[in-house]
Short mmCIF file of N, CA and C in Angstrom, two decimals:
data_model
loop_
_atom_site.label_atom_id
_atom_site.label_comp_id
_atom_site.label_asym_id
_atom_site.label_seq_id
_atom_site.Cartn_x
_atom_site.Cartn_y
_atom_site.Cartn_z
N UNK P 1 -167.80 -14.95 40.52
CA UNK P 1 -169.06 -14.56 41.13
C UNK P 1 -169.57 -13.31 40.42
N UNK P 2 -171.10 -12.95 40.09
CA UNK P 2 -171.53 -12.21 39.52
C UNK P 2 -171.59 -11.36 40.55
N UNK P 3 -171.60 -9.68 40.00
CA UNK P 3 -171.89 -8.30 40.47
C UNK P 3 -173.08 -8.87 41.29
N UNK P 4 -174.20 -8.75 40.52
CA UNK P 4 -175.46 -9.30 41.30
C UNK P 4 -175.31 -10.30 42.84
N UNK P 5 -174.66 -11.58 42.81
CA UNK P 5 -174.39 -12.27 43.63
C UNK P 5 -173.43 -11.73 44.90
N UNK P 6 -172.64 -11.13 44.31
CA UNK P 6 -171.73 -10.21 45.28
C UNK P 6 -172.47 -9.14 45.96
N UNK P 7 -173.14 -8.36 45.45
CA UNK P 7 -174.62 -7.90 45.93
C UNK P 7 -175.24 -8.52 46.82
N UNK P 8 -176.34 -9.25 46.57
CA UNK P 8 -176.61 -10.12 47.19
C UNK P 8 -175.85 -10.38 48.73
N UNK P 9 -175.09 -11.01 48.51
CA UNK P 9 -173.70 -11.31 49.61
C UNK P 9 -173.72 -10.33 50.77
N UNK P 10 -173.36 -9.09 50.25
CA UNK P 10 -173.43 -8.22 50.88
C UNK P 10 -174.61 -7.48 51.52
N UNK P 11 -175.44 -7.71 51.15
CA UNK P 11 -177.01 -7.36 51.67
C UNK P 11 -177.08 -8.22 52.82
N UNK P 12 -176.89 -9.71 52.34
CA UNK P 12 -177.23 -10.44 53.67
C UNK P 12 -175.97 -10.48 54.84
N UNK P 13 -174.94 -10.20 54.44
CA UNK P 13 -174.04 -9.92 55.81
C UNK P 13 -174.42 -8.53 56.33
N UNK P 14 -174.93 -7.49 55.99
CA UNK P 14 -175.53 -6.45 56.57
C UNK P 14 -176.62 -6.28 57.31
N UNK P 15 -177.45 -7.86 56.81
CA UNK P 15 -178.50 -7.83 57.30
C UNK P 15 -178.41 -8.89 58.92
N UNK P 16 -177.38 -9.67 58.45
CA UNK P 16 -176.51 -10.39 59.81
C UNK P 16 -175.88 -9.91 60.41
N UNK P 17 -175.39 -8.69 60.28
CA UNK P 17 -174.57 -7.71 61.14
C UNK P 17 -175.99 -6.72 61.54
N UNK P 18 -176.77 -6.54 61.18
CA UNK P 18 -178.06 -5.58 61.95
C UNK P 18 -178.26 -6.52 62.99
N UNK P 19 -178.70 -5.60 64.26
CA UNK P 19 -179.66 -6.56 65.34
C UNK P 19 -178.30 -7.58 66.07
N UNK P 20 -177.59 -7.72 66.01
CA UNK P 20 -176.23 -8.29 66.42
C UNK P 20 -174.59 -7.79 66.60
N UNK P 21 -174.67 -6.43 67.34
CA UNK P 21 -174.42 -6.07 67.63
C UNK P 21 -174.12 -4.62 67.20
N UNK P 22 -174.62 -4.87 65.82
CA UNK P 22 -174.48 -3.01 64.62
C UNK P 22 -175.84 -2.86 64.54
N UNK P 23 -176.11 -1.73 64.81
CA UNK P 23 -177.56 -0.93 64.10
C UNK P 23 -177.49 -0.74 62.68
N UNK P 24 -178.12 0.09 62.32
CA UNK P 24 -178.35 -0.08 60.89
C UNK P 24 -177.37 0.79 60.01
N UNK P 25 -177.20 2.29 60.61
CA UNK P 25 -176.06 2.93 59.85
C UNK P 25 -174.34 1.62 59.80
N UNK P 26 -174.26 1.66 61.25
CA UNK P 26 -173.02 0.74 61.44
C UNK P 26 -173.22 -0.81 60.55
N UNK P 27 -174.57 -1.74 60.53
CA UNK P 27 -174.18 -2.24 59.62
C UNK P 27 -173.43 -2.09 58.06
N UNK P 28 -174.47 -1.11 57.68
CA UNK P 28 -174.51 -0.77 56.18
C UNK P 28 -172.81 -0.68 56.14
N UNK P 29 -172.26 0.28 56.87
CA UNK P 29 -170.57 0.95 57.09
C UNK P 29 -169.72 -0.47 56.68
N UNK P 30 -170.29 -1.77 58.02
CA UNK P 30 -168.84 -2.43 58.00
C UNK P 30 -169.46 -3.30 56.42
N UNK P 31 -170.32 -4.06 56.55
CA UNK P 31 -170.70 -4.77 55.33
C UNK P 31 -169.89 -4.20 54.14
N UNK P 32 -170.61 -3.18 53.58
CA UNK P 32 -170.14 -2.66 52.46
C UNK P 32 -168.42 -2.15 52.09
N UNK P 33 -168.08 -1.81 53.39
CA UNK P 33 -166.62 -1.09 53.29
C UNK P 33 -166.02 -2.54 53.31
N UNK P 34 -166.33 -3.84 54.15
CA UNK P 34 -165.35 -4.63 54.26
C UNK P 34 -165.32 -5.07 52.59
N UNK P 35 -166.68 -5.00 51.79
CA UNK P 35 -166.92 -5.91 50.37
C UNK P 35 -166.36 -4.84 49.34
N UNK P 36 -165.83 -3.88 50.32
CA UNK P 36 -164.63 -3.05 48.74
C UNK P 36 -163.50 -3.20 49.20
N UNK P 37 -163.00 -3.82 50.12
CA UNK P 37 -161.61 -4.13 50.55
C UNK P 37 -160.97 -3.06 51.71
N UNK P 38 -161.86 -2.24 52.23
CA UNK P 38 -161.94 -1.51 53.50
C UNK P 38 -162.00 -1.74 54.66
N UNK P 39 -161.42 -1.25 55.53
CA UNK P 39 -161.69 -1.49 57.18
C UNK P 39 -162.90 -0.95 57.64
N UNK P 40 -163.86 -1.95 57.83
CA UNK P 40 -165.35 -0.99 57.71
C UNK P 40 -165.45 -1.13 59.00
N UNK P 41 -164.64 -1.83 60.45
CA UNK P 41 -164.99 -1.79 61.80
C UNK P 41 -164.10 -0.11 62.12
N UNK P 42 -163.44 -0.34 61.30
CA UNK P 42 -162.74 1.34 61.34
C UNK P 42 -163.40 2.24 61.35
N UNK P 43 -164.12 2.43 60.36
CA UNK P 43 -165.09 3.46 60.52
C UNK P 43 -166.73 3.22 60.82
N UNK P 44 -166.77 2.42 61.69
CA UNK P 44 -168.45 1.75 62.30
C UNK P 44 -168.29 3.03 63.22
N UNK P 45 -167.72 3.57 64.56
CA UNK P 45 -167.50 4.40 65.38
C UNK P 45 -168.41 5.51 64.80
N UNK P 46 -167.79 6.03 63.71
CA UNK P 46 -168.44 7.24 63.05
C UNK P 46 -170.16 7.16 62.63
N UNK P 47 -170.34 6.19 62.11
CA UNK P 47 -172.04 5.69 61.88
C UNK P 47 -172.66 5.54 63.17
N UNK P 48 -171.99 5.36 64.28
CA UNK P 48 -172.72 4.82 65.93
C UNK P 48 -174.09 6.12 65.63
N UNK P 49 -173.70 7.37 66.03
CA UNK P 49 -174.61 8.39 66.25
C UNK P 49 -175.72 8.43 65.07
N UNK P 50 -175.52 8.12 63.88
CA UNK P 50 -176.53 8.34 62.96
C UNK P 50 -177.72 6.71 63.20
N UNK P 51 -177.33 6.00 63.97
CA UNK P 51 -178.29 4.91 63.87
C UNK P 51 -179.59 5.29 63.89
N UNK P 52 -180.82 4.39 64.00
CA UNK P 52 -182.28 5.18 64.65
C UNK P 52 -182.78 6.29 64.25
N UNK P 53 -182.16 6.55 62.94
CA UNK P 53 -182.90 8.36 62.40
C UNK P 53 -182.28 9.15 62.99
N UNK P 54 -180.93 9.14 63.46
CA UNK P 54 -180.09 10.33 64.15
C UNK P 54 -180.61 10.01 65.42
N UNK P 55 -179.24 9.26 65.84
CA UNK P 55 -179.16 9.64 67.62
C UNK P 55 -180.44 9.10 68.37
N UNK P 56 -180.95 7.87 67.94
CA UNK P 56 -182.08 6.87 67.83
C UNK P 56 -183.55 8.03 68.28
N UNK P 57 -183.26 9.10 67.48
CA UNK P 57 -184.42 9.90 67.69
C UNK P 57 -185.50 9.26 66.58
N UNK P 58 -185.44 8.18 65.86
CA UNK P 58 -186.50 7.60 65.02
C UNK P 58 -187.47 8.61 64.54
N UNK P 59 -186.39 9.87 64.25
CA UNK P 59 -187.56 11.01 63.19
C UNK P 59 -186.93 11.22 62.89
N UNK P 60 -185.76 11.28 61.93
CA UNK P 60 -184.92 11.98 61.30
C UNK P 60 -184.50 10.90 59.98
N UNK P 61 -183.37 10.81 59.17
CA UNK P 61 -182.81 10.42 58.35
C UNK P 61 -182.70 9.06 58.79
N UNK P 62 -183.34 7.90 57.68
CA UNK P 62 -182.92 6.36 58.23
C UNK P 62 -181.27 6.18 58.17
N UNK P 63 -180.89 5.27 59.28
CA UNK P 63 -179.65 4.97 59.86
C UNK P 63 -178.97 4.40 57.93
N UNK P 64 -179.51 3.52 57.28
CA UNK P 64 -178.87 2.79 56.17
C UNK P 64 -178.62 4.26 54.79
N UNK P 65 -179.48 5.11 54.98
CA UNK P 65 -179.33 5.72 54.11
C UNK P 65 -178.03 7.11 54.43
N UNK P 66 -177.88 7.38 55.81
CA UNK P 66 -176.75 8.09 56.97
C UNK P 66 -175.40 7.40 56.56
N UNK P 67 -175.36 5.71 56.61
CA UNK P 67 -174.67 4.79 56.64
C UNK P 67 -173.89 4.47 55.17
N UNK P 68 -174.92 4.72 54.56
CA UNK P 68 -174.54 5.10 53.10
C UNK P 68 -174.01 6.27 52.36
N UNK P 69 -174.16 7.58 52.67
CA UNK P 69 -173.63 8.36 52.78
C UNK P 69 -172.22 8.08 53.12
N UNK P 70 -172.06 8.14 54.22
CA UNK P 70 -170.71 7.61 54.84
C UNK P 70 -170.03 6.70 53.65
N UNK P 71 -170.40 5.75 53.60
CA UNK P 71 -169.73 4.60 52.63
C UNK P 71 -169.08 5.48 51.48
N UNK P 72 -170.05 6.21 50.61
CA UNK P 72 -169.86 6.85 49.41
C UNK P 72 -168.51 7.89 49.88
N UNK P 73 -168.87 8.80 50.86
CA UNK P 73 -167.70 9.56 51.09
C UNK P 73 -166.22 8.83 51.20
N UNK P 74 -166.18 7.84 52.05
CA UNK P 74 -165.37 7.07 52.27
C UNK P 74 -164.40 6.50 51.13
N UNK P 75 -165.28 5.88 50.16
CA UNK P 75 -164.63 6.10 48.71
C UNK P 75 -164.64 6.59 47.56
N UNK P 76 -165.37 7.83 47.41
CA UNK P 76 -165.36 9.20 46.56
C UNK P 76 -165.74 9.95 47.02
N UNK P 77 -165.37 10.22 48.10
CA UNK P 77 -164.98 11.84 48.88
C UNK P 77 -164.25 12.28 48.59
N UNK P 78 -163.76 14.05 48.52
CA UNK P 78 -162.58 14.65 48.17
C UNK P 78 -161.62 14.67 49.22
N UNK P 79 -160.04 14.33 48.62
CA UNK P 79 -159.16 14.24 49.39
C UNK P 79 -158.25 15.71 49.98
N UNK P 80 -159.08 17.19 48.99
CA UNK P 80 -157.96 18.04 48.97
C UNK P 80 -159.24 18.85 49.08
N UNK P 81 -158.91 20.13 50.03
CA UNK P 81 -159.62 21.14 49.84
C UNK P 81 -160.22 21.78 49.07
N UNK P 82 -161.03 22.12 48.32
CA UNK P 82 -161.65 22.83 47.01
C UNK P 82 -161.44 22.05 45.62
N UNK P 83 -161.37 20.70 45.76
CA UNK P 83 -161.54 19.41 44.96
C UNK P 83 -162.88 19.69 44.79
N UNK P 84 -163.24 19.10 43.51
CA UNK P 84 -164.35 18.53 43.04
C UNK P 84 -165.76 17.72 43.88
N UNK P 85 -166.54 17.84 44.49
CA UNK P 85 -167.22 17.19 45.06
C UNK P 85 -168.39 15.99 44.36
N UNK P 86 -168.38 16.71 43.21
CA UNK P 86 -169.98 16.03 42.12
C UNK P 86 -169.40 14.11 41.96
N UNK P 87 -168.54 13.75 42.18
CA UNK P 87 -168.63 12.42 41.87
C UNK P 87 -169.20 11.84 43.11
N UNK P 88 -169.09 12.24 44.72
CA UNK P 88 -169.46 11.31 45.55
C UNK P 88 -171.46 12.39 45.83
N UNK P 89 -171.71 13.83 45.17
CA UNK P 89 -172.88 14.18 45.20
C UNK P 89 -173.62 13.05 44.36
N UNK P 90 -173.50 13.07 43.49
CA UNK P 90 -173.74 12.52 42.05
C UNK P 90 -173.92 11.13 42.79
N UNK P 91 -173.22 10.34 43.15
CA UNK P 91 -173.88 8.54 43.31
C UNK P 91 -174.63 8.81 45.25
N UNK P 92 -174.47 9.85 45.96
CA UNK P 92 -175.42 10.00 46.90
C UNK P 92 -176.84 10.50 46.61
N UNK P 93 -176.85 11.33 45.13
CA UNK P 93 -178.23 11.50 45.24
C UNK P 93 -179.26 10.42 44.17
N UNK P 94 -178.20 9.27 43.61
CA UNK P 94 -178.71 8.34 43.27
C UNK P 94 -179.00 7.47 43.85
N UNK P 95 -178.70 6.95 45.14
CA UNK P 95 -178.63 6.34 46.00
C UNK P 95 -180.17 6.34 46.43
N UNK P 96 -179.88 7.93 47.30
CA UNK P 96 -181.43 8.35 47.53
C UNK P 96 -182.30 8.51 46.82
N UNK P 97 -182.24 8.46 45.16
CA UNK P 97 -183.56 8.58 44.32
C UNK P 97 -183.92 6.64 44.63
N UNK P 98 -182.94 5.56 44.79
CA UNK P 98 -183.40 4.11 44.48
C UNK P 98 -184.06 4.09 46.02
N UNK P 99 -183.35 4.49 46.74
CA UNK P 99 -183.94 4.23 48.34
C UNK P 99 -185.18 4.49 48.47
N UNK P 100 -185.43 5.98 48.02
CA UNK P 100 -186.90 6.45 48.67
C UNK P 100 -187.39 5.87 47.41
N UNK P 101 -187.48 5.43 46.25
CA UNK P 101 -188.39 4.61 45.09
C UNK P 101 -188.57 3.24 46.44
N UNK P 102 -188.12 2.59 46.21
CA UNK P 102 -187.62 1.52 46.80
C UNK P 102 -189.28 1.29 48.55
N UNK P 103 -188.84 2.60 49.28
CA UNK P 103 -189.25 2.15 50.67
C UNK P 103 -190.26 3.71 50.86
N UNK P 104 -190.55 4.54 49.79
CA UNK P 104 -191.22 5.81 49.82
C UNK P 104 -191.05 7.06 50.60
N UNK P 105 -190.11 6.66 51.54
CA UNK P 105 -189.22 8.01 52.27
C UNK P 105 -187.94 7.49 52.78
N UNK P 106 -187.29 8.48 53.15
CA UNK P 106 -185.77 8.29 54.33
C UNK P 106 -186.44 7.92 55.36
N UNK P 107 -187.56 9.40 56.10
CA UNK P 107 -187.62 9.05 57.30
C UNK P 107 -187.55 7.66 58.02
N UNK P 108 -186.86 7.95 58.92
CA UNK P 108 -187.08 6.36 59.93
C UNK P 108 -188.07 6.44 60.59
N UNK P 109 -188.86 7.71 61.44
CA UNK P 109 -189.95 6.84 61.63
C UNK P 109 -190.71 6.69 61.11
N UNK P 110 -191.24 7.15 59.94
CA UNK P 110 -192.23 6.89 58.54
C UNK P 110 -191.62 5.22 58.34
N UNK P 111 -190.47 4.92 58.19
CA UNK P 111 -190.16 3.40 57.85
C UNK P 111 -190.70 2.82 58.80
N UNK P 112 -190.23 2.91 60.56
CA UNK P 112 -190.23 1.88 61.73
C UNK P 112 -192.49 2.14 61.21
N UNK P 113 -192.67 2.94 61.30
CA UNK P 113 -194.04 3.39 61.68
C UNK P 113 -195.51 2.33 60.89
N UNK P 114 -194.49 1.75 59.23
CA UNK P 114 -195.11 0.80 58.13
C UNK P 114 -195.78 -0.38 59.10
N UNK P 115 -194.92 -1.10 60.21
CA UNK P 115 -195.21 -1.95 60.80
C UNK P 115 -195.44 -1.93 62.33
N UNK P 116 -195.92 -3.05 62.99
CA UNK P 116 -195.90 -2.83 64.58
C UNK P 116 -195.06 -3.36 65.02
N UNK P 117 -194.73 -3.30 66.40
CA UNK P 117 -193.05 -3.02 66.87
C UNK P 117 -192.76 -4.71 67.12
N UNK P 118 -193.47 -5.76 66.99
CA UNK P 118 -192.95 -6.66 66.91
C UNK P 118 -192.60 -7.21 65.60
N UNK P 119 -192.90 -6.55 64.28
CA UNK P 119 -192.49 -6.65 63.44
C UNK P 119 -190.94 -6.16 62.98
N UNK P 120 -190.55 -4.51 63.98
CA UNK P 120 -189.89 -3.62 63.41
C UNK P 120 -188.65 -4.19 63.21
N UNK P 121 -187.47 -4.97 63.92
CA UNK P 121 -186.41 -5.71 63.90
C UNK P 121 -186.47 -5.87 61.94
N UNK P 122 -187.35 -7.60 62.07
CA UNK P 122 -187.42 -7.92 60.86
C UNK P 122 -187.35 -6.84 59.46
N UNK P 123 -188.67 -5.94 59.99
CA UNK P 123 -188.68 -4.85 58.33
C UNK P 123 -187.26 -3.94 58.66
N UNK P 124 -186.73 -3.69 59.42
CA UNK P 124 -185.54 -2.73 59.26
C UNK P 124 -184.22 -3.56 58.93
N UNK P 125 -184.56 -4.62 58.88
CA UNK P 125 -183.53 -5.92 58.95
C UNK P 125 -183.34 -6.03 57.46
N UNK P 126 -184.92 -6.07 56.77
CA UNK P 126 -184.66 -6.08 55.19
C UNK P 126 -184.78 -4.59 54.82
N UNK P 127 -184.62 -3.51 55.42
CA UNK P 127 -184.24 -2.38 54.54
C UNK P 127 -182.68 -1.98 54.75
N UNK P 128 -181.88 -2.80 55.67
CA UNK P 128 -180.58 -3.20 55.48
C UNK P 128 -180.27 -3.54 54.62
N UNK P 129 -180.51 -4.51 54.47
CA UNK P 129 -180.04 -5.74 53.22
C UNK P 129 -180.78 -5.26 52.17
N UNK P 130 -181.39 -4.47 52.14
CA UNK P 130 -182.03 -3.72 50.39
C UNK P 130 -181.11 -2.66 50.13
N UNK P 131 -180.74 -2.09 51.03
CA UNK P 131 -180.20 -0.76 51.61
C UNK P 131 -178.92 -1.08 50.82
N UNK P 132 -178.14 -2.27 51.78
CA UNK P 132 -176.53 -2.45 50.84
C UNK P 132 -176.81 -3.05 50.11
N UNK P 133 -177.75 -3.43 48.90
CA UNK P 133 -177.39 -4.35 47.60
C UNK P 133 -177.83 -3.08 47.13
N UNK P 134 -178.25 -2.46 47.12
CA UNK P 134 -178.47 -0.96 46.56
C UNK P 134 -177.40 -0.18 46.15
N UNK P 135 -176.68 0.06 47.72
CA UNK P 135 -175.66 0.80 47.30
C UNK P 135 -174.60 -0.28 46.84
N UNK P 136 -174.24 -1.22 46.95
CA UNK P 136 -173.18 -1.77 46.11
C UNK P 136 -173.64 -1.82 44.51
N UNK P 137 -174.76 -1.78 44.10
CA UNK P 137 -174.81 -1.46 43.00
C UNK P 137 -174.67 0.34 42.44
N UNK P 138 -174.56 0.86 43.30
CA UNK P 138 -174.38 2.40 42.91
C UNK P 138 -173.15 2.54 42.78
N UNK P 139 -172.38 1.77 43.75
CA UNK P 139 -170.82 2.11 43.90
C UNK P 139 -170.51 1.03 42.89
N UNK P 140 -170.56 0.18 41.86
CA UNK P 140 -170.67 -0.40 40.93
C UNK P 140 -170.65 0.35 39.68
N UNK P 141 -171.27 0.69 39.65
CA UNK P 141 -171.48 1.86 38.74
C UNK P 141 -170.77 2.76 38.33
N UNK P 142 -170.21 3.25 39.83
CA UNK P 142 -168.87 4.41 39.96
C UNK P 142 -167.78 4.00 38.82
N UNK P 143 -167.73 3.16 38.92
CA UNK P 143 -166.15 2.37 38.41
C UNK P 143 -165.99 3.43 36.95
N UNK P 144 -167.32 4.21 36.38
CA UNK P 144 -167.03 5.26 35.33
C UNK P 144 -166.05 5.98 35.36
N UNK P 145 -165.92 6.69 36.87
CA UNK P 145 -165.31 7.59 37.15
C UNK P 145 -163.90 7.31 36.63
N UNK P 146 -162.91 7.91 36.34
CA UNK P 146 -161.79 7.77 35.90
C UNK P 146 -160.50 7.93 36.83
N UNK P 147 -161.09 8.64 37.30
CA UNK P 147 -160.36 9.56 38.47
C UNK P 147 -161.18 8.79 40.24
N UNK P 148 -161.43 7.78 40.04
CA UNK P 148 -161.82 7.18 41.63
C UNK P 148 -160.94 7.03 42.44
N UNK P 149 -160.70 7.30 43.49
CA UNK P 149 -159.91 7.44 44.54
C UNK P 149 -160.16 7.15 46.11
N UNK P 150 -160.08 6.23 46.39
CA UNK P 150 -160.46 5.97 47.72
C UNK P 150 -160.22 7.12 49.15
N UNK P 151 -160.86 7.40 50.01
CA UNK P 151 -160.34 8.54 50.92
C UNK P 151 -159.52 7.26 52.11
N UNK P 152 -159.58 6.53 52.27
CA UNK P 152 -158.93 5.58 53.28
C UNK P 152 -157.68 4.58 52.93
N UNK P 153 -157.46 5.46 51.86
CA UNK P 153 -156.27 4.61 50.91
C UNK P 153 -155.24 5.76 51.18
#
């Protein structure tokens, strides 16, 4: 199976896990962590509060891009105190340069706000599933690193 297709894959189980019982940070979490060989219901708990733009205050930071964060830490986060941080800075602020290209801000309610609320499900449904084929291609990428190290390993 191609990178791309595996991509793919993972976008749409994120986007089948949104709206069914995970919000959008918690999708992005289990999708992506389960498609690197992670316990991503393990750490869904931790994404609960960032859903909805923080704490479903729908003005703050979108839940997939919170959710993503998370992911990245999860597997290039530092494991040791006063470690190196620039490999998991470095693919988070690439992340966020494709995201906001991509959908023109974080904000969530600038996102929910594009459409009317019987639309909103659907459009946050595909900025899931844009959201993780995104970042599985960032964390794709990583594989440069030499020194990658999982924090849940």
């Amino acid at each position: 199976m191609s990178s791309s297709s595996k991509n793919n894959d993972v976008g749409e189980q994120a986007a089948v896990l949104f709206g069914n019982g995970y919000h959008c940070a918690e999708s992005i979490v289990v999708a992506v962590l389960e498609a690197c060989g992670e316990n991503g219901k393990k750490i869904a708990p931790m994404a609960t509060p960032f859903g909805g733009g923080f704490a479903e205050s729908f003005a703050e930071v979108c839940g997939v891009v919170s959710g993503s964060m998370l992911v990245i830490g999860c597997c290039h986060g530092r494991n040791e105190q006063g470690a190196s941080w620039n490999k998991a800075a470095d693919l988070g602020r690439e992340f966020i340069e494709i995201f906001r290209s991509a959908h023109g801000t974080l904000n969530c309610g600038k996102l929910v706000g594009q459409v009317n609320e019987e639309e909103q499900m659907n459009h946050c449904r595909n900025i899931v599933r844009s959201g993780a084929i995104c970042l599985m291609e960032v964390l794709g990428k990583a594989s440069e690193y030499s020194d990658k190290q999982h924090v849940l390993r």
